Amino acid sequence: MNDIREFVIFKLNGEHYGLNIHNVENIEKQVEITRVPHTKGYIKGVINLRGNVIPIIDLRERFSLAPKEANDDTRIIIMNQSELKIGMIVDSSSETLQLNEENIDPAPSVKASVEDDFIKEIGKHDNRIIMLLDIKKVLGLIDEE
């Protein structure tokens, strides 16, 4: 019997990425973000979400991808990790996906780009490649090499 893991799938720069569903609290439409001075460039600011102030990071900037204007598909994925609640701006997100362990491989050890450092595993589903993120590295909770 294979173990099944569930992921929230989102798109960024035309590629599919996955986050462990246990770390995702909810998905919100793009809202107004209040800038916070003297923060890293990929930290876009904070939002007030139902009385909670949540820092927001721009994954495009975090992965050194070209900027893109927000549109009706743009979403903010609210994550819970190590008692830290944080939002991540993505191009779109509209599905959850269950993957058997046999359809998940470790990420290749060759790091060709900045975003590759944040990829923990590769999921395969219906001819799609889904890059499964190491959320601790993305959020900067683990020192980057």
PDB file of C-alpha atoms in Angstrom:
ATOM      1  CA  MET A   1       0.000   0.000   0.000  1.00  0.00           C
ATOM      2  CA  ASN A   2       1.417   3.347  -1.069  1.00  0.00           C
ATOM      3  CA  ASP A   3       1.336   6.477   1.014  1.00  0.00           C
ATOM      4  CA  ILE A   4      -0.591   9.346  -0.500  1.00  0.00           C
ATOM      5  CA  ARG A   5       0.377  12.971   0.054  1.00  0.00           C
ATOM      6  CA  GLU A   6      -1.794  15.965  -0.809  1.00  0.00           C
ATOM      7  CA  PHE A   7      -0.600  19.263  -2.250  1.00  0.00           C
ATOM      8  CA  VAL A   8      -1.986  22.676  -3.148  1.00  0.00           C
ATOM      9  CA  ILE A   9      -0.894  23.324  -6.736  1.00  0.00           C
ATOM     10  CA  PHE A  10      -0.128  26.784  -8.034  1.00  0.00           C
ATOM     11  CA  LYS A  11       1.427  28.302 -11.140  1.00  0.00           C
ATOM     12  CA  LEU A  12       4.349  30.642 -11.347  1.00  0.00           C
ATOM     13  CA  ASN A  13       5.868  31.720 -14.657  1.00  0.00           C
ATOM     14  CA  GLY A  14       3.935  28.939 -16.450  1.00  0.00           C
ATOM     15  CA  GLU A  15       5.336  26.162 -14.216  1.00  0.00           C
ATOM     16  CA  HIS A  16       3.441  24.047 -11.687  1.00  0.00           C
ATOM     17  CA  TYR A  17       4.516  24.094  -8.042  1.00  0.00           C
ATOM     18  CA  GLY A  18       3.145  22.255  -5.031  1.00  0.00           C
ATOM     19  CA  LEU A  19       2.899  22.987  -1.325  1.00  0.00           C
ATOM     20  CA  ASN A  20       2.075  20.399   1.317  1.00  0.00           C
ATOM     21  CA  ILE A  21      -1.601  20.980   2.057  1.00  0.00           C
ATOM     22  CA  HIS A  22      -0.945  20.652   5.791  1.00  0.00           C
ATOM     23  CA  ASN A  23       0.983  23.953   5.647  1.00  0.00           C
ATOM     24  CA  VAL A  24      -1.689  25.865   3.707  1.00  0.00           C
ATOM     25  CA  GLU A  25      -4.280  27.709   5.765  1.00  0.00           C
ATOM     26  CA  ASN A  26      -6.249  29.302   2.922  1.00  0.00           C
ATOM     27  CA  ILE A  27      -5.984  30.988  -0.470  1.00  0.00           C
ATOM     28  CA  GLU A  28      -7.006  34.610  -0.929  1.00  0.00           C
ATOM     29  CA  LYS A  29      -7.457  36.927  -3.885  1.00  0.00           C
ATOM     30  CA  GLN A  30      -4.893  39.697  -4.235  1.00  0.00           C
ATOM     31  CA  VAL A  31      -5.577  42.469  -1.724  1.00  0.00           C
ATOM     32  CA  GLU A  32      -3.891  45.773  -0.966  1.00  0.00           C
ATOM     33  CA  ILE A  33      -0.461  45.278   0.594  1.00  0.00           C
ATOM     34  CA  THR A  34       1.049  47.831   2.975  1.00  0.00           C
ATOM     35  CA  ARG A  35       4.771  48.199   2.369  1.00  0.00           C
ATOM     36  CA  VAL A  36       7.144  47.833   5.298  1.00  0.00           C
ATOM     37  CA  PRO A  37      10.417  49.766   5.064  1.00  0.00           C
ATOM     38  CA  HIS A  38      13.845  48.146   5.456  1.00  0.00           C
ATOM     39  CA  THR A  39      12.792  44.615   4.532  1.00  0.00           C
ATOM     40  CA  LYS A  40      14.224  42.263   1.926  1.00  0.00           C
ATOM     41  CA  GLY A  41      13.076  42.997  -1.631  1.00  0.00           C
ATOM     42  CA  TYR A  42      10.922  39.882  -1.942  1.00  0.00           C
ATOM     43  CA  ILE A  43       8.935  40.868   1.161  1.00  0.00           C
ATOM     44  CA  LYS A  44       6.157  42.976  -0.309  1.00  0.00           C
ATOM     45  CA  GLY A  45       4.695  44.150   3.010  1.00  0.00           C
ATOM     46  CA  VAL A  46       1.800  43.109   5.202  1.00  0.00           C
ATOM     47  CA  ILE A  47      -1.940  42.601   4.855  1.00  0.00           C
ATOM     48  CA  ASN A  48      -4.712  42.727   7.415  1.00  0.00           C
ATOM     49  CA  LEU A  49      -6.586  39.467   6.979  1.00  0.00           C
ATOM     50  CA  ARG A  50      -9.618  39.276   9.252  1.00  0.00           C
ATOM     51  CA  GLY A  51      -7.756  41.095  12.021  1.00  0.00           C
ATOM     52  CA  ASN A  52      -4.431  39.247  11.591  1.00  0.00           C
ATOM     53  CA  VAL A  53      -1.423  41.106  10.224  1.00  0.00           C
ATOM     54  CA  ILE A  54       0.359  38.754   7.821  1.00  0.00           C
ATOM     55  CA  PRO A  55       3.684  39.366   6.041  1.00  0.00           C
ATOM     56  CA  ILE A  56       3.559  38.778   2.286  1.00  0.00           C
ATOM     57  CA  ILE A  57       6.381  37.560   0.062  1.00  0.00           C
ATOM     58  CA  ASP A  58       6.444  37.697  -3.737  1.00  0.00           C
ATOM     59  CA  LEU A  59       7.528  34.260  -4.983  1.00  0.00           C
ATOM     60  CA  ARG A  60       8.450  35.665  -8.410  1.00  0.00           C
ATOM     61  CA  GLU A  61      10.963  37.967  -6.787  1.00  0.00           C
ATOM     62  CA  ARG A  62      12.073  35.277  -4.313  1.00  0.00           C
ATOM     63  CA  PHE A  63      12.840  32.978  -7.279  1.00  0.00           C
ATOM     64  CA  SER A  64      14.496  35.810  -9.276  1.00  0.00           C
ATOM     65  CA  LEU A  65      11.802  35.646 -11.984  1.00  0.00           C
ATOM     66  CA  ALA A  66      10.625  38.599 -14.071  1.00  0.00           C
ATOM     67  CA  PRO A  67       7.946  40.685 -12.327  1.00  0.00           C
ATOM     68  CA  LYS A  68       4.324  40.398 -13.445  1.00  0.00           C
ATOM     69  CA  GLU A  69       1.398  42.704 -12.774  1.00  0.00           C
ATOM     70  CA  ALA A  70      -1.322  41.228 -10.565  1.00  0.00           C
ATOM     71  CA  ASN A  71      -4.499  40.182 -12.385  1.00  0.00           C
ATOM     72  CA  ASP A  72      -7.780  38.402 -11.583  1.00  0.00           C
ATOM     73  CA  ASP A  73      -5.929  35.053 -11.321  1.00  0.00           C
ATOM     74  CA  THR A  74      -3.306  36.300  -8.846  1.00  0.00           C
ATOM     75  CA  ARG A  75      -3.631  34.666  -5.431  1.00  0.00           C
ATOM     76  CA  ILE A  76      -2.047  34.895  -1.995  1.00  0.00           C
ATOM     77  CA  ILE A  77      -1.496  31.500  -0.384  1.00  0.00           C
ATOM     78  CA  ILE A  78      -1.562  31.821   3.400  1.00  0.00           C
ATOM     79  CA  MET A  79       0.866  29.351   4.998  1.00  0.00           C
ATOM     80  CA  ASN A  80       1.433  28.163   8.538  1.00  0.00           C
ATOM     81  CA  GLN A  81       4.979  26.986   9.200  1.00  0.00           C
ATOM     82  CA  SER A  82       6.721  26.709  12.550  1.00  0.00           C
ATOM     83  CA  GLU A  83       4.051  28.908  14.171  1.00  0.00           C
ATOM     84  CA  LEU A  84       4.734  31.568  11.513  1.00  0.00           C
ATOM     85  CA  LYS A  85       1.845  32.700   9.351  1.00  0.00           C
ATOM     86  CA  ILE A  86       2.935  34.166   6.023  1.00  0.00           C
ATOM     87  CA  GLY A  87       1.386  34.818   2.620  1.00  0.00           C
ATOM     88  CA  MET A  88       2.953  34.089  -0.763  1.00  0.00           C
ATOM     89  CA  ILE A  89       1.901  35.839  -3.983  1.00  0.00           C
ATOM     90  CA  VAL A  90       1.539  33.372  -6.891  1.00  0.00           C
ATOM     91  CA  ASP A  91       0.277  33.724 -10.479  1.00  0.00           C
ATOM     92  CA  SER A  92      -2.708  31.405  -9.898  1.00  0.00           C
ATOM     93  CA  SER A  93      -3.884  28.516  -7.748  1.00  0.00           C
ATOM     94  CA  SER A  94      -6.963  26.444  -8.373  1.00  0.00           C
ATOM     95  CA  GLU A  95      -6.466  22.827  -7.399  1.00  0.00           C
ATOM     96  CA  THR A  96      -5.338  20.305  -4.839  1.00  0.00           C
ATOM     97  CA  LEU A  97      -3.687  17.096  -5.936  1.00  0.00           C
ATOM     98  CA  GLN A  98      -3.003  13.737  -4.297  1.00  0.00           C
ATOM     99  CA  LEU A  99       0.255  12.031  -5.255  1.00  0.00           C
ATOM    100  CA  ASN A 100       1.391   8.512  -4.421  1.00  0.00           C
ATOM    101  CA  GLU A 101       4.897   8.306  -2.988  1.00  0.00           C
ATOM    102  CA  GLU A 102       5.900   6.358  -6.115  1.00  0.00           C
ATOM    103  CA  ASN A 103       5.147   9.498  -8.181  1.00  0.00           C
ATOM    104  CA  ILE A 104       7.426  11.695  -6.077  1.00  0.00           C
ATOM    105  CA  ASP A 105      11.187  11.781  -6.668  1.00  0.00           C
ATOM    106  CA  PRO A 106      13.939  13.719  -4.907  1.00  0.00           C
ATOM    107  CA  ALA A 107      14.909  16.935  -6.675  1.00  0.00           C
ATOM    108  CA  PRO A 108      17.925  16.610  -8.966  1.00  0.00           C
ATOM    109  CA  SER A 109      21.147  17.645  -7.268  1.00  0.00           C
ATOM    110  CA  VAL A 110      22.131  19.927 -10.156  1.00  0.00           C
ATOM    111  CA  LYS A 111      21.037  23.435  -9.248  1.00  0.00           C
ATOM    112  CA  ALA A 112      20.578  25.417 -12.441  1.00  0.00           C
ATOM    113  CA  SER A 113      18.730  28.412 -11.029  1.00  0.00           C
ATOM    114  CA  VAL A 114      17.858  30.191  -7.810  1.00  0.00           C
ATOM    115  CA  GLU A 115      14.419  28.594  -7.671  1.00  0.00           C
ATOM    116  CA  ASP A 116      15.989  25.111  -7.856  1.00  0.00           C
ATOM    117  CA  ASP A 117      17.414  25.672  -4.372  1.00  0.00           C
ATOM    118  CA  PHE A 118      13.862  25.818  -3.033  1.00  0.00           C
ATOM    119  CA  ILE A 119      12.679  22.596  -4.717  1.00  0.00           C
ATOM    120  CA  LYS A 120      12.662  19.608  -2.399  1.00  0.00           C
ATOM    121  CA  GLU A 121      11.040  16.974  -4.611  1.00  0.00           C
ATOM    122  CA  ILE A 122       9.533  16.488  -8.060  1.00  0.00           C
ATOM    123  CA  GLY A 123       5.975  15.193  -8.447  1.00  0.00           C
ATOM    124  CA  LYS A 124       4.671  13.527 -11.615  1.00  0.00           C
ATOM    125  CA  HIS A 125       0.978  13.530 -12.565  1.00  0.00           C
ATOM    126  CA  ASP A 126      -0.656  13.097 -16.004  1.00  0.00           C
ATOM    127  CA  ASN A 127       2.398  14.249 -17.991  1.00  0.00           C
ATOM    128  CA  ARG A 128       2.856  17.215 -15.658  1.00  0.00           C
ATOM    129  CA  ILE A 129       5.961  17.911 -13.633  1.00  0.00           C
ATOM    130  CA  ILE A 130       5.191  19.564 -10.306  1.00  0.00           C
ATOM    131  CA  MET A 131       7.986  21.118  -8.312  1.00  0.00           C
ATOM    132  CA  LEU A 132       7.344  20.478  -4.621  1.00  0.00           C
ATOM    133  CA  LEU A 133       8.802  23.269  -2.537  1.00  0.00           C
ATOM    134  CA  ASP A 134      10.887  23.136   0.617  1.00  0.00           C
ATOM    135  CA  ILE A 135       8.824  25.753   2.392  1.00  0.00           C
ATOM    136  CA  LYS A 136      11.386  26.290   5.167  1.00  0.00           C
ATOM    137  CA  LYS A 137      13.971  27.355   2.563  1.00  0.00           C
ATOM    138  CA  VAL A 138      11.458  29.492   0.688  1.00  0.00           C
ATOM    139  CA  LEU A 139      10.528  31.325   3.881  1.00  0.00           C
ATOM    140  CA  GLY A 140      14.179  31.691   4.884  1.00  0.00           C
ATOM    141  CA  LEU A 141      13.782  29.497   7.976  1.00  0.00           C
ATOM    142  CA  ILE A 142      16.794  27.455   6.820  1.00  0.00           C
ATOM    143  CA  ASP A 143      20.024  29.195   5.889  1.00  0.00           C
ATOM    144  CA  GLU A 144      20.467  29.404   2.160  1.00  0.00           C
ATOM    145  CA  GLU A 145      23.641  27.873   0.835  1.00  0.00           C
TER     146      GLU A 145
END
